[in-house]
Short mmCIF file of C-alpha atoms and ligand atoms in Angstrom, two decimals:
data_model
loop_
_atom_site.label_atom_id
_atom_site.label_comp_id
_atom_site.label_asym_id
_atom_site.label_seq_id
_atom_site.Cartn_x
_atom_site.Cartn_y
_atom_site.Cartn_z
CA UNK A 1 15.33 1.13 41.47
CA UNK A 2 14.32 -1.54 38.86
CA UNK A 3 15.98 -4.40 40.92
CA UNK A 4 12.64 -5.80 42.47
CA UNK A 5 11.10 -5.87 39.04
CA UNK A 6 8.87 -8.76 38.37
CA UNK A 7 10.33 -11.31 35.87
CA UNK A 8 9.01 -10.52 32.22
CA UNK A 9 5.68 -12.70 31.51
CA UNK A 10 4.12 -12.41 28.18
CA UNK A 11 1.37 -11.02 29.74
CA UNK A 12 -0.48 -7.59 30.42
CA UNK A 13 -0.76 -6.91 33.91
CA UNK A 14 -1.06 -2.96 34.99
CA UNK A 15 -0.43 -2.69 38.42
CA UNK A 16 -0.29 0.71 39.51
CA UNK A 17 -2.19 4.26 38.36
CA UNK A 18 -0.56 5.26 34.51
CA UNK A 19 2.02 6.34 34.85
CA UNK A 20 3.12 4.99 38.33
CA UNK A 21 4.78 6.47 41.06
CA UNK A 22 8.82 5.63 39.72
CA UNK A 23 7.91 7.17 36.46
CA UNK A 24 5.97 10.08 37.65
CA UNK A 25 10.00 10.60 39.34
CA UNK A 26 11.52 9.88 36.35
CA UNK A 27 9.76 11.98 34.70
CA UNK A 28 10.49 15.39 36.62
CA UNK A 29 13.65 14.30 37.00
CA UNK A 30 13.98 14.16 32.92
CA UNK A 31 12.16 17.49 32.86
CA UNK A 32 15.33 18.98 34.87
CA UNK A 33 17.65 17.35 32.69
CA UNK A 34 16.19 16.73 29.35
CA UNK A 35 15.64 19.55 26.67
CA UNK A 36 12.17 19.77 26.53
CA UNK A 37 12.16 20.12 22.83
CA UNK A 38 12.28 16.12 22.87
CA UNK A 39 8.72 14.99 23.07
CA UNK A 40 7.36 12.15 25.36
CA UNK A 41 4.34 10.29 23.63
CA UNK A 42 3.67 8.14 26.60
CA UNK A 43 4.94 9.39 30.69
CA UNK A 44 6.45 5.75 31.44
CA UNK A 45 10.09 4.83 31.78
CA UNK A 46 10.72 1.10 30.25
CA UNK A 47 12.78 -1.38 32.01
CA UNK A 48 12.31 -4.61 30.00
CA UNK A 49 11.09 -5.78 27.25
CA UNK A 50 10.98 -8.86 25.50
CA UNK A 51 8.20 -11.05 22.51
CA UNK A 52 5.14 -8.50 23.09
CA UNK A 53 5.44 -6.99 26.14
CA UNK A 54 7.32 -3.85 27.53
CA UNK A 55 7.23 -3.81 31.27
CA UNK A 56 7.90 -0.28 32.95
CA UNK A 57 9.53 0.82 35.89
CA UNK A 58 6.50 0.50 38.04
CA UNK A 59 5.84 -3.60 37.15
CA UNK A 60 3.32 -2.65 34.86
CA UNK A 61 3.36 -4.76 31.48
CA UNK A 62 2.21 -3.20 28.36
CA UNK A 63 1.11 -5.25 25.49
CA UNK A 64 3.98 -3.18 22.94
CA UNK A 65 1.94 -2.39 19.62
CA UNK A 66 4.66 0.06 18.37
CA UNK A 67 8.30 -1.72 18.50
CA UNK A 68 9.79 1.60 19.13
CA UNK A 69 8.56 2.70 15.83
CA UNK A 70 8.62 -0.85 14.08
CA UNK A 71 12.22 -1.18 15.45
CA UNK A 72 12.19 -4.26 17.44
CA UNK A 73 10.58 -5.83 15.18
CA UNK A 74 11.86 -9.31 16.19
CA UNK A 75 11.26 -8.50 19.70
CA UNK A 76 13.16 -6.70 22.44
CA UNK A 77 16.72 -7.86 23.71
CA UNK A 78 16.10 -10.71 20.66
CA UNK A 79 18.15 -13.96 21.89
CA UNK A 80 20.43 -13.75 18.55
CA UNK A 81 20.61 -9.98 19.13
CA UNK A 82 21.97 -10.71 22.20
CA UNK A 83 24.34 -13.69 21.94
CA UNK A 84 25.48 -11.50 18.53
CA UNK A 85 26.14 -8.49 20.45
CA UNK A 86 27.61 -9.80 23.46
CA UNK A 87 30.02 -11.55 21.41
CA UNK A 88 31.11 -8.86 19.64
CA UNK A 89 31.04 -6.43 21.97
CA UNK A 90 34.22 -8.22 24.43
CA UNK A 91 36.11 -8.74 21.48
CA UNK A 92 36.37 -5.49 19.26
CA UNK A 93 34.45 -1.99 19.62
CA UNK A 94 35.02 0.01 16.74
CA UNK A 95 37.56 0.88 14.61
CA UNK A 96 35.92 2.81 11.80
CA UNK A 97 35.37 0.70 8.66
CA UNK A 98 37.28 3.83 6.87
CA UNK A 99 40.46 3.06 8.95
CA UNK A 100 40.42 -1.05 9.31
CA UNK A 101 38.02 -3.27 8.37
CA UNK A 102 35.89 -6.28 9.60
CA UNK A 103 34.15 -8.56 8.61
CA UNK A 104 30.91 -8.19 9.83
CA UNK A 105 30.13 -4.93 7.87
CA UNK A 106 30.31 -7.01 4.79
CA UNK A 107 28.30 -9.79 6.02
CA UNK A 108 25.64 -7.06 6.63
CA UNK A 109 26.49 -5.71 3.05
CA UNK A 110 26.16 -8.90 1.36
CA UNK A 111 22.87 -9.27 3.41
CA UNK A 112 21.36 -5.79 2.07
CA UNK A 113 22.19 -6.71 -1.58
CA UNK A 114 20.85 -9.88 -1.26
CA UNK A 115 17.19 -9.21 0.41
CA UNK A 116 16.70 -5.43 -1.45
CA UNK A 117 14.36 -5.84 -4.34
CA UNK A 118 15.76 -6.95 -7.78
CA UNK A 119 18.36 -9.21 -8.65
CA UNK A 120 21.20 -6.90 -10.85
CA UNK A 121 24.35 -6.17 -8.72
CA UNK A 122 24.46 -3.88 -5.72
CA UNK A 123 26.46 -1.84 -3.72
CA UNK A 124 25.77 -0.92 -0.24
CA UNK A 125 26.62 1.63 2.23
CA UNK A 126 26.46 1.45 6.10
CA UNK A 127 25.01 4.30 8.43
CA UNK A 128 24.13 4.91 11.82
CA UNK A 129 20.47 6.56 11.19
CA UNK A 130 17.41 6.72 9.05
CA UNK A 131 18.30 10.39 8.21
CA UNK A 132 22.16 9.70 7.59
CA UNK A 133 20.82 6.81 4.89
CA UNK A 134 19.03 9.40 3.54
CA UNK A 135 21.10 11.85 2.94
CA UNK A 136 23.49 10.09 1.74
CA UNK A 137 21.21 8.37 -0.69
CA UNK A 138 20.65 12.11 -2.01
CA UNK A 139 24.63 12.43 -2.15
CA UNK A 140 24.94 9.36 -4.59
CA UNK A 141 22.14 10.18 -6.34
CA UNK A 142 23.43 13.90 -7.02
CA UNK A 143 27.15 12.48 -7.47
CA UNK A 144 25.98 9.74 -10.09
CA UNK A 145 23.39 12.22 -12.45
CA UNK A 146 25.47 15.53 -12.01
CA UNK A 147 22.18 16.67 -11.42
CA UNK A 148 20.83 18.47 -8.17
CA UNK A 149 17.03 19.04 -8.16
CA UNK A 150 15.47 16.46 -5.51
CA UNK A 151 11.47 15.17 -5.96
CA UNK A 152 9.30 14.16 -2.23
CA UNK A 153 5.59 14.15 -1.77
CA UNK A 154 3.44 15.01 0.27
CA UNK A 155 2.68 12.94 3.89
CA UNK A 156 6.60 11.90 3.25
CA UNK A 157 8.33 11.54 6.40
CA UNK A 158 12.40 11.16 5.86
CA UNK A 159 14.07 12.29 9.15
CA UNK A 160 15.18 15.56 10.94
CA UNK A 161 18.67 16.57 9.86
CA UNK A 162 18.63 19.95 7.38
CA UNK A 163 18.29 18.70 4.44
CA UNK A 164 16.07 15.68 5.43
CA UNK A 165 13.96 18.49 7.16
CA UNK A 166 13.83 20.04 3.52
CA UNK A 167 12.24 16.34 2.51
CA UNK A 168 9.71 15.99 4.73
CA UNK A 169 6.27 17.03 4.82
CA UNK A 170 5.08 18.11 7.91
CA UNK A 171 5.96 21.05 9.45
CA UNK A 172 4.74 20.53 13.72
CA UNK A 173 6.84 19.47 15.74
CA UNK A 174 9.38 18.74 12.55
CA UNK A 175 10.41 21.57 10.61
CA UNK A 176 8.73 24.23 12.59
CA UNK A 177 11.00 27.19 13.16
CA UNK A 178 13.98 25.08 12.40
CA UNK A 179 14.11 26.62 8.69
CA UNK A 180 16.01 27.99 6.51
CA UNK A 181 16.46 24.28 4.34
CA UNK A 182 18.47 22.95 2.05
CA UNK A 183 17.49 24.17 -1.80
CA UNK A 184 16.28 22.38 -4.55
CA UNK A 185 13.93 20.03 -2.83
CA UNK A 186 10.19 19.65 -4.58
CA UNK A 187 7.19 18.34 -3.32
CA UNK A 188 4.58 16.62 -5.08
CA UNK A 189 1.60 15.92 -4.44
CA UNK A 190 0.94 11.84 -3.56
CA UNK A 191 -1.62 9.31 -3.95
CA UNK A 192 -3.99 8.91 -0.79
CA UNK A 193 -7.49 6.73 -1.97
CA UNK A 194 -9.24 7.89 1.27
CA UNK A 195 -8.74 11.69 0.39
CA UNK A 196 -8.12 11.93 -3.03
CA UNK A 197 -10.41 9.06 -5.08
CA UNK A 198 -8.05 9.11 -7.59
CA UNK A 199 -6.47 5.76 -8.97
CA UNK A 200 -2.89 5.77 -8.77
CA UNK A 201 -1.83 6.44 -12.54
CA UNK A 202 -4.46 9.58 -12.52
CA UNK A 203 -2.25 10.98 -9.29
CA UNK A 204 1.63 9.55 -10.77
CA UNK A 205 0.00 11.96 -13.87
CA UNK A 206 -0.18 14.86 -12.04
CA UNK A 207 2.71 14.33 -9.87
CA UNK A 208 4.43 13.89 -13.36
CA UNK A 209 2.90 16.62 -15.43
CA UNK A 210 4.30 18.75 -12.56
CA UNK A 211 7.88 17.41 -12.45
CA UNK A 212 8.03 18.42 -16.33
CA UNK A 213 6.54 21.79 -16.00
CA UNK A 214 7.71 22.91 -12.49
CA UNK A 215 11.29 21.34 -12.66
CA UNK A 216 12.25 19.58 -15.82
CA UNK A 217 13.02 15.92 -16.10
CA UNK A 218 16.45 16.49 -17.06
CA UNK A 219 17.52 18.59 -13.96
CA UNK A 220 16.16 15.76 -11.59
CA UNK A 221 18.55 14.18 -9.70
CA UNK A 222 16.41 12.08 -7.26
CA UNK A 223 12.65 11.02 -6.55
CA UNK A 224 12.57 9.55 -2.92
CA UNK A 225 9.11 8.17 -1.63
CA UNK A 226 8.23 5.98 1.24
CA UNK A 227 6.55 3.06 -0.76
CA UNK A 228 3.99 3.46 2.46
CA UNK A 229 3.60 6.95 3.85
CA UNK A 230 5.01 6.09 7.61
CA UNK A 231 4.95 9.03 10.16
CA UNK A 232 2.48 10.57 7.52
CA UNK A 233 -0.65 7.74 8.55
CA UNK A 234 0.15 4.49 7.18
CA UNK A 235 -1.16 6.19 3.62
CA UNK A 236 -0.48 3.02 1.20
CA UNK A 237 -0.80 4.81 -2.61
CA UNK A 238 -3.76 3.68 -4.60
CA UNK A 239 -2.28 0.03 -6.98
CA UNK A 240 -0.08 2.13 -10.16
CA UNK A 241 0.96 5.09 -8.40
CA UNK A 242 4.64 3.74 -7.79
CA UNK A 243 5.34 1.84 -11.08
CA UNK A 244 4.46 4.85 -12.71
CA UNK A 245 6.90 6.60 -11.15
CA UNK A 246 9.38 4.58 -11.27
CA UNK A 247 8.53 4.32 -15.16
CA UNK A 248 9.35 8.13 -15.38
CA UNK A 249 12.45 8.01 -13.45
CA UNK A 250 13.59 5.27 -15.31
CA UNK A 251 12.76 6.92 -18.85
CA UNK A 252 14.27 9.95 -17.61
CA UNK A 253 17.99 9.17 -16.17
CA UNK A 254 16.24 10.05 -12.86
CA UNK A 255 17.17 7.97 -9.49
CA UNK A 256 14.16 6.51 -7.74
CA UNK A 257 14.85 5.74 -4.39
CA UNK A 258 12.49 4.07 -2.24
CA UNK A 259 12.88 5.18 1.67
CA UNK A 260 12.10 1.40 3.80
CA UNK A 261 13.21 2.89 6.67
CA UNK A 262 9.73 2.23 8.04
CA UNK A 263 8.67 0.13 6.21
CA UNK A 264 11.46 -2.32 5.58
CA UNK A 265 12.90 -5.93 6.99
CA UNK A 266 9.87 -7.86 6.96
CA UNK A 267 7.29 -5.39 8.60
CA UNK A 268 4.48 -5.09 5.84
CA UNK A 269 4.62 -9.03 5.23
CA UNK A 270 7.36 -8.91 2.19
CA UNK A 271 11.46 -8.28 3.01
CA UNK A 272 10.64 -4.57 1.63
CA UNK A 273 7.78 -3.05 0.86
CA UNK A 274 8.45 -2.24 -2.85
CA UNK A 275 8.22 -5.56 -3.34
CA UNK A 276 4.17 -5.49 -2.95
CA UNK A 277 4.11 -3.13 -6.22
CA UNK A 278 6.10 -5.20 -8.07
CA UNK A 279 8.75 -2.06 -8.25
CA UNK A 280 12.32 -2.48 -8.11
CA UNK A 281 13.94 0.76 -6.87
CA UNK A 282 17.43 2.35 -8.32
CA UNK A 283 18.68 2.79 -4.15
CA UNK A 284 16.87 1.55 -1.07
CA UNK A 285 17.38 3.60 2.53
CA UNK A 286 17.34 1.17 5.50
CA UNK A 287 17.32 1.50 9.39
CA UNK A 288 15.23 1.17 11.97
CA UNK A 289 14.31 -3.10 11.99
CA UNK A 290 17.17 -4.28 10.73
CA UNK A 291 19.42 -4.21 13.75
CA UNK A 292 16.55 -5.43 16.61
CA UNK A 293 17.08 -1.77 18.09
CA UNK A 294 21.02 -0.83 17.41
CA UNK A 295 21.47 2.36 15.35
CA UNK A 296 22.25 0.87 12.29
CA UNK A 297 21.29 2.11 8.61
CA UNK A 298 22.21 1.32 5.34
CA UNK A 299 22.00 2.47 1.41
CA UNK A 300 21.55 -0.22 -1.11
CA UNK A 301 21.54 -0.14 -4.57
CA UNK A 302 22.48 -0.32 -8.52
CA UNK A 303 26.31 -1.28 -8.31
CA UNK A 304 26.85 1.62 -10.99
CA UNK A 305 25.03 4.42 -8.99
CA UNK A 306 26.36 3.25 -6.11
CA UNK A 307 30.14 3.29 -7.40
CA UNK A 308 29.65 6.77 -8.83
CA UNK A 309 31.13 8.27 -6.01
CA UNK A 310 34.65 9.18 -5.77
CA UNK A 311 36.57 7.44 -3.28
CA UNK A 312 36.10 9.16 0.36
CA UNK A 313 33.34 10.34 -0.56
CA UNK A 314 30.88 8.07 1.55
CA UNK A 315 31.76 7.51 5.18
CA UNK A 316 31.26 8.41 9.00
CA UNK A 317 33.01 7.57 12.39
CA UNK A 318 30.47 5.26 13.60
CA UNK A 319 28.89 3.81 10.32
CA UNK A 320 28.56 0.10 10.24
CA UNK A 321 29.75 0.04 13.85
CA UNK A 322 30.89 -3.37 14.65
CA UNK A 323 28.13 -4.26 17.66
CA UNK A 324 25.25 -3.08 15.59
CA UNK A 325 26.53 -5.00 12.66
CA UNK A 326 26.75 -8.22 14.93
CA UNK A 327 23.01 -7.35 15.75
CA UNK A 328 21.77 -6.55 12.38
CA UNK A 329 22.89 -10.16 11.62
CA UNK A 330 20.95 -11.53 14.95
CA UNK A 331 18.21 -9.81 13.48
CA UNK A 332 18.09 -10.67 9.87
CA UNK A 333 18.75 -14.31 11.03
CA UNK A 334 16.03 -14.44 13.62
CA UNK A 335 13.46 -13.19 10.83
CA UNK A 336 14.95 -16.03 8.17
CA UNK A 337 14.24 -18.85 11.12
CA UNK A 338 11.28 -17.74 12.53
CA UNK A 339 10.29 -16.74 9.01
CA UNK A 340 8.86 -13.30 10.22
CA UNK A 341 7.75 -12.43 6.92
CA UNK A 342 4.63 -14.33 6.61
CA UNK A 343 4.34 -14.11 10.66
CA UNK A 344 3.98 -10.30 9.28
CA UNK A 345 1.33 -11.25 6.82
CA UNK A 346 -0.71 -13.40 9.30
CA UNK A 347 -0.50 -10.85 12.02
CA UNK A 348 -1.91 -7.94 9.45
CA UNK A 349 -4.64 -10.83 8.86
CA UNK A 350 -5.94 -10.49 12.21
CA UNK A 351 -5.43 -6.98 12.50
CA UNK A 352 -7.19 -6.36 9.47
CA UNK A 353 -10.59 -8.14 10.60
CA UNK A 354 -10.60 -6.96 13.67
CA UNK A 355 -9.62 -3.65 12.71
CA UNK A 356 -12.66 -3.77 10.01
CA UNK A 357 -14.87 -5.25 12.53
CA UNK A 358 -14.18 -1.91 14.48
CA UNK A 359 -14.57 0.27 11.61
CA UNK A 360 -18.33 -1.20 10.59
CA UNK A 361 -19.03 -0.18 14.36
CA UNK A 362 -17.99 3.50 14.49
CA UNK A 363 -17.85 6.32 11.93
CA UNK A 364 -15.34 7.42 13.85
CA UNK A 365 -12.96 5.00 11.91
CA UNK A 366 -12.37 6.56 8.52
CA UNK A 367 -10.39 3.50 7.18
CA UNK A 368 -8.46 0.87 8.38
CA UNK A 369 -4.99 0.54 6.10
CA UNK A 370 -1.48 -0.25 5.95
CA UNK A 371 0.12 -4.33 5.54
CA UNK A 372 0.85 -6.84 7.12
CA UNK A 373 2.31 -5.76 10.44
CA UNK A 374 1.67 -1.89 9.56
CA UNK A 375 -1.38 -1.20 10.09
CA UNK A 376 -3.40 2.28 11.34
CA UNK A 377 -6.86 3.06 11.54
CA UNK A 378 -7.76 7.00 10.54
CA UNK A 379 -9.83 9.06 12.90
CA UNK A 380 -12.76 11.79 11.70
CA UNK A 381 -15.48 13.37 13.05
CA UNK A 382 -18.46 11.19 12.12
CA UNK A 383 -20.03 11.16 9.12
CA UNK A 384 -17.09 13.75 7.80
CA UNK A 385 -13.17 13.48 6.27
CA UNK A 386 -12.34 16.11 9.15
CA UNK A 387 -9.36 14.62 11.09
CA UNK A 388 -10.03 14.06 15.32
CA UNK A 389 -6.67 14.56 16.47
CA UNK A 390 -8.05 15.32 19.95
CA UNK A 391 -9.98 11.85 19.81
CA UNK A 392 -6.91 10.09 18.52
CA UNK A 393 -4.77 11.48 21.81
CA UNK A 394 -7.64 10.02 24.43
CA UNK A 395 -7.54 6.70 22.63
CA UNK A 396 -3.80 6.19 22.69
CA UNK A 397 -3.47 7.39 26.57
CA UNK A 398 -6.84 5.75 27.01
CA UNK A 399 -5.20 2.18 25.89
CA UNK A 400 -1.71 3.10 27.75
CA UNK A 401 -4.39 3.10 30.84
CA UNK A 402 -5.06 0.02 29.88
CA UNK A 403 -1.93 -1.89 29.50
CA UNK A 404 -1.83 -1.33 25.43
CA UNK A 405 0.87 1.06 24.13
CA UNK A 406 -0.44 2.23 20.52
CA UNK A 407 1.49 5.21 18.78
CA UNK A 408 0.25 8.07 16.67
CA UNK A 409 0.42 9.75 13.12
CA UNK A 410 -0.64 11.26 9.93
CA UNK A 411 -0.12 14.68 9.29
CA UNK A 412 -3.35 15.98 10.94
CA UNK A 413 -2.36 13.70 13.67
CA UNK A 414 -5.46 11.55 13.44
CA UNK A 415 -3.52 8.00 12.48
CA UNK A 416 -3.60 5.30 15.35
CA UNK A 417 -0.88 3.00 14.10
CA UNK A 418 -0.13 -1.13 14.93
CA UNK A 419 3.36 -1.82 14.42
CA UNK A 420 3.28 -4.74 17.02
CA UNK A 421 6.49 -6.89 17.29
CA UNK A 422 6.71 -9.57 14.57
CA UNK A 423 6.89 -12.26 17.46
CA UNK A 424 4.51 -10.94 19.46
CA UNK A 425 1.74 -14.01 20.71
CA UNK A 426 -1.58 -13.99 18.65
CA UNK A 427 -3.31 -14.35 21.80
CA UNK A 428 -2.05 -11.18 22.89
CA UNK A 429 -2.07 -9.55 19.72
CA UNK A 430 -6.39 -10.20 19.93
CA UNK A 431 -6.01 -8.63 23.49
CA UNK A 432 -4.32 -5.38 22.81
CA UNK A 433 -7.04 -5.48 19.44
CA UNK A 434 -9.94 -6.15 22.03
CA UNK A 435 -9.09 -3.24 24.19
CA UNK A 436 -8.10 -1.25 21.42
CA UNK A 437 -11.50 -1.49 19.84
CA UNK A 438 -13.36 -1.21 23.20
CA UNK A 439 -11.68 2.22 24.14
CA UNK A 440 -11.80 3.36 20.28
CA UNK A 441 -15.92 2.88 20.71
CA UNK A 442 -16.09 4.60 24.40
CA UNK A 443 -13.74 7.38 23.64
CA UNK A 444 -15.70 8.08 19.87
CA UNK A 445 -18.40 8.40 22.26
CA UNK A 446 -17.25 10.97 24.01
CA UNK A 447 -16.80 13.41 21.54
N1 LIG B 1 12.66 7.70 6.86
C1 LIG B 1 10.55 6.58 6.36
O1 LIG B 1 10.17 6.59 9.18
C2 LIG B 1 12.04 7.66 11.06
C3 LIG B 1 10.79 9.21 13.40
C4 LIG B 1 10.55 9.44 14.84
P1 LIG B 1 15.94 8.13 11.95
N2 LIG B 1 10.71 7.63 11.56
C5 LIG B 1 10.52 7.81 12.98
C6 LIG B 1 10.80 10.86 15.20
O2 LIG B 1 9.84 11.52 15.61
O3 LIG B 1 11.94 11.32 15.08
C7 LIG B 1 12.26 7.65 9.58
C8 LIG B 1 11.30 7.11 8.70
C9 LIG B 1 11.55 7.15 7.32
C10 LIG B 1 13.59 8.21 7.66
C11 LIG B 1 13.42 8.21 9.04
C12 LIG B 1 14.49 8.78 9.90
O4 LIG B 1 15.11 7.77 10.62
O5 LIG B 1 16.62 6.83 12.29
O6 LIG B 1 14.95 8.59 12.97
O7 LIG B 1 16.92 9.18 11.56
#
């Protein structure tokens, strides 16, 4: 079916009606097949990608502003991804890091410890998903405090399994009738400029006069925050919010852990995004880009938190799997010689002005946000802080139309969000940004 594809060409090219004939098959044939409880933001079925562009089943070629949710961050099928996992893959599997060892787990151990934020001694742990990291960055936290009560905010985002369910905020499509959830979990409210005007220490005050009154400092195990709100719009905390925190967990025996699922391995134009505030974070939950699109996820952290747990106490069958360690290290590497970081900061740079450019045009644009290579633009109706989810749906099927593929967010689902590869061309960065902006006017119009 995808053997007379055209070759990939870092170019945008749409070539048939959205979505075209092959996927409008694939896509009754997933219908029969799939559970339709898993969503499908965009009807096309991928059969390449590669640098900025995803080309579909159809020989269309998108200009990829997502990554997969900031996943392929160095690009799709990555050369050093590649050779890495190709290598690995003829000569050993899996055998479960529990049962025999290898070396490449360690490599990607030593790699965590060394990037993280800070520079005191670290442990890490090896996963196979955001949501696994997670919890199990709750499990060391609880093991090394003896306590159990668990702090999240607001907008937080921190996966789909029970008690990471419990965590996050939103309740459609992600919690919704899924309940009962795990106990002891507390949300606080979190620092976002465009809806709350309040600087960051006046919103870490209430957060904290809260955690003293509600739960009690001493019965806190855990405080786990996305250092940028992901799934919940891109929200970046007003400058104070997350030192003060981390202040208060620190003065009170209290884990901070900072969740860089998202927002980690280069992305916001720093190796984590903690490292923008200045805040160095007791554990650190990784996934998504650090293995160029393997499941791979780790913990990282304080040597003495992460040590706390009695042996056997951490694990998994598939956790640190061989091939996605082998890509993880393709991946890291890639970002060290291409030096992706500051590729992140130049390509928020250019989505920044044009972004703002966009946002002097329309008051449909609330606010343009994020860093570096994370950046969203919030949707209202005009002249109001009411969220246009509606509007926000036409633009992002609007662009697929057009060869762009943008993704969605935010809790009131009004969050356009640019999580473009970190290789992707500049030239076709400023495309996808041109039609971007022209549909964003045209659809605002609409209304
Ligand atoms: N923590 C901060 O962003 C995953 C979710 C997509 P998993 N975000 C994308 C969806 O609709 O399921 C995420 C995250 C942060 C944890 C997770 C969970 O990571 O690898 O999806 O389990």
């Amino acid at each position: 079916m995808t053997t007379d594809l055209p070759e990939l060409v870092q170019q945008r090219n749409v070539v048939t009606a959205i979505p075209g004939p092959v996927s409008v098959e694939l896509m009754a044939r997933r219908a029969a097949s799939v559970s339709a409880g898993v969503g499908a933001a965009h009807p096309i079925f991928a059969a390449r990608g590669g640098g900025g562009i995803l080309l579909d089943v159809d020989g269309n070629s998108f200009i990829d502003m997502g990554s997969g949710i900031a996943v392929t961050s160095v690009g799709n099928s990555a050369p050093l991804v590649v050779e890495g996992v190709q290598e690995q893959v003829a000569k050993l599997t899996h055998t479960c890091f529990m049962i025999a060892g290898y070396d490449g787990y360690l490599d990607v151990c030593e790699k965590l410890n060394e990037l993280t934020p800070g520079d005191h001694e670290k442990r890490s742990a090896l996963f196979n998903s955001g949501a696994e990291a997670v919890e199990n960055a709750i499990k060391v936290a609880r093991s090394y405090t003896g306590r159990t009560a668990i702090v999240a905010f607001e907008h937080g985002y921190h996966g789909r399994t029970n008690l990471t369910m419990g965590l996050t905020a939103k309740a459609m499509p992600f919690k919704h009738g899924f309940g009962p959830f795990a106990s002891e979990i507390y949300r606080m409210s979190t620092s976002y400029p465009l809806r709350d005007s309040r600087s960051g220490e006046q919103a870490a005050a209430e957060a904290i006069s809260r955690m003293d009154a509600e739960i009690g400092a001493s019965d806190i195990a855990a405080i786990i925050i996305e250092p940028i709100m992901g799934e919940g719009g891109f929200v970046v905390p007003a400058p104070g919010f997350l030192r003060a925190l981390t202040d208060y967990a620190t003065a009170n025996g209290i884990v901070f852990i900072a969740d860089e699922v998202q927002t980690g391995f280069a992305r916001t134009g720093a190796w984590f995004a903690s490292d923008h505030e200045g805040i160095v974070p007791d554990l650190v939950t990784t996934a998504k880009g650090i293995a160029g699109g393997m499941p791979l996820a780790g913990v990282t952290g304080r040597a003495e938190i992460m040590d706390a747990v009695h042996v056997g106490g951490l694990g998994g069958t598939y956790g640190g799997n061989p091939v996605a360690c082998a890509a993880a290290l393709g991946s890291i590497q890639t970002m060290i010689d291409l030096d992706l970081v500051d590729r992140a900061k130049q390509i928020g740079d250019v989505m920044n002005r044009q972004l703002s450019a966009l946002a002097e045009s329309t008051q449909a644009v609330a606010e343009v946000r994020g860093r570096g290579a994370l950046m969203a633009i919030e949707l209202v109706k005009p002249g109001t802080l009411e969220p246009d989810a509606a509007l926000t749906k036409r633009i992002s099927a609007a662009c697929l139309r057009e060869g762009v593929l943008v993704l969605t967010a935010g809790t009131y689902g009004n969050v356009l969000r640019f999580l473009p590869p970190l290789v992707i061309g500049f030239a076709l960065l400023e495309e996808a940004l041109d039609i971007i902006t022209d549909v964003v006017k045209r659809e605002s119009l609409v209304g």
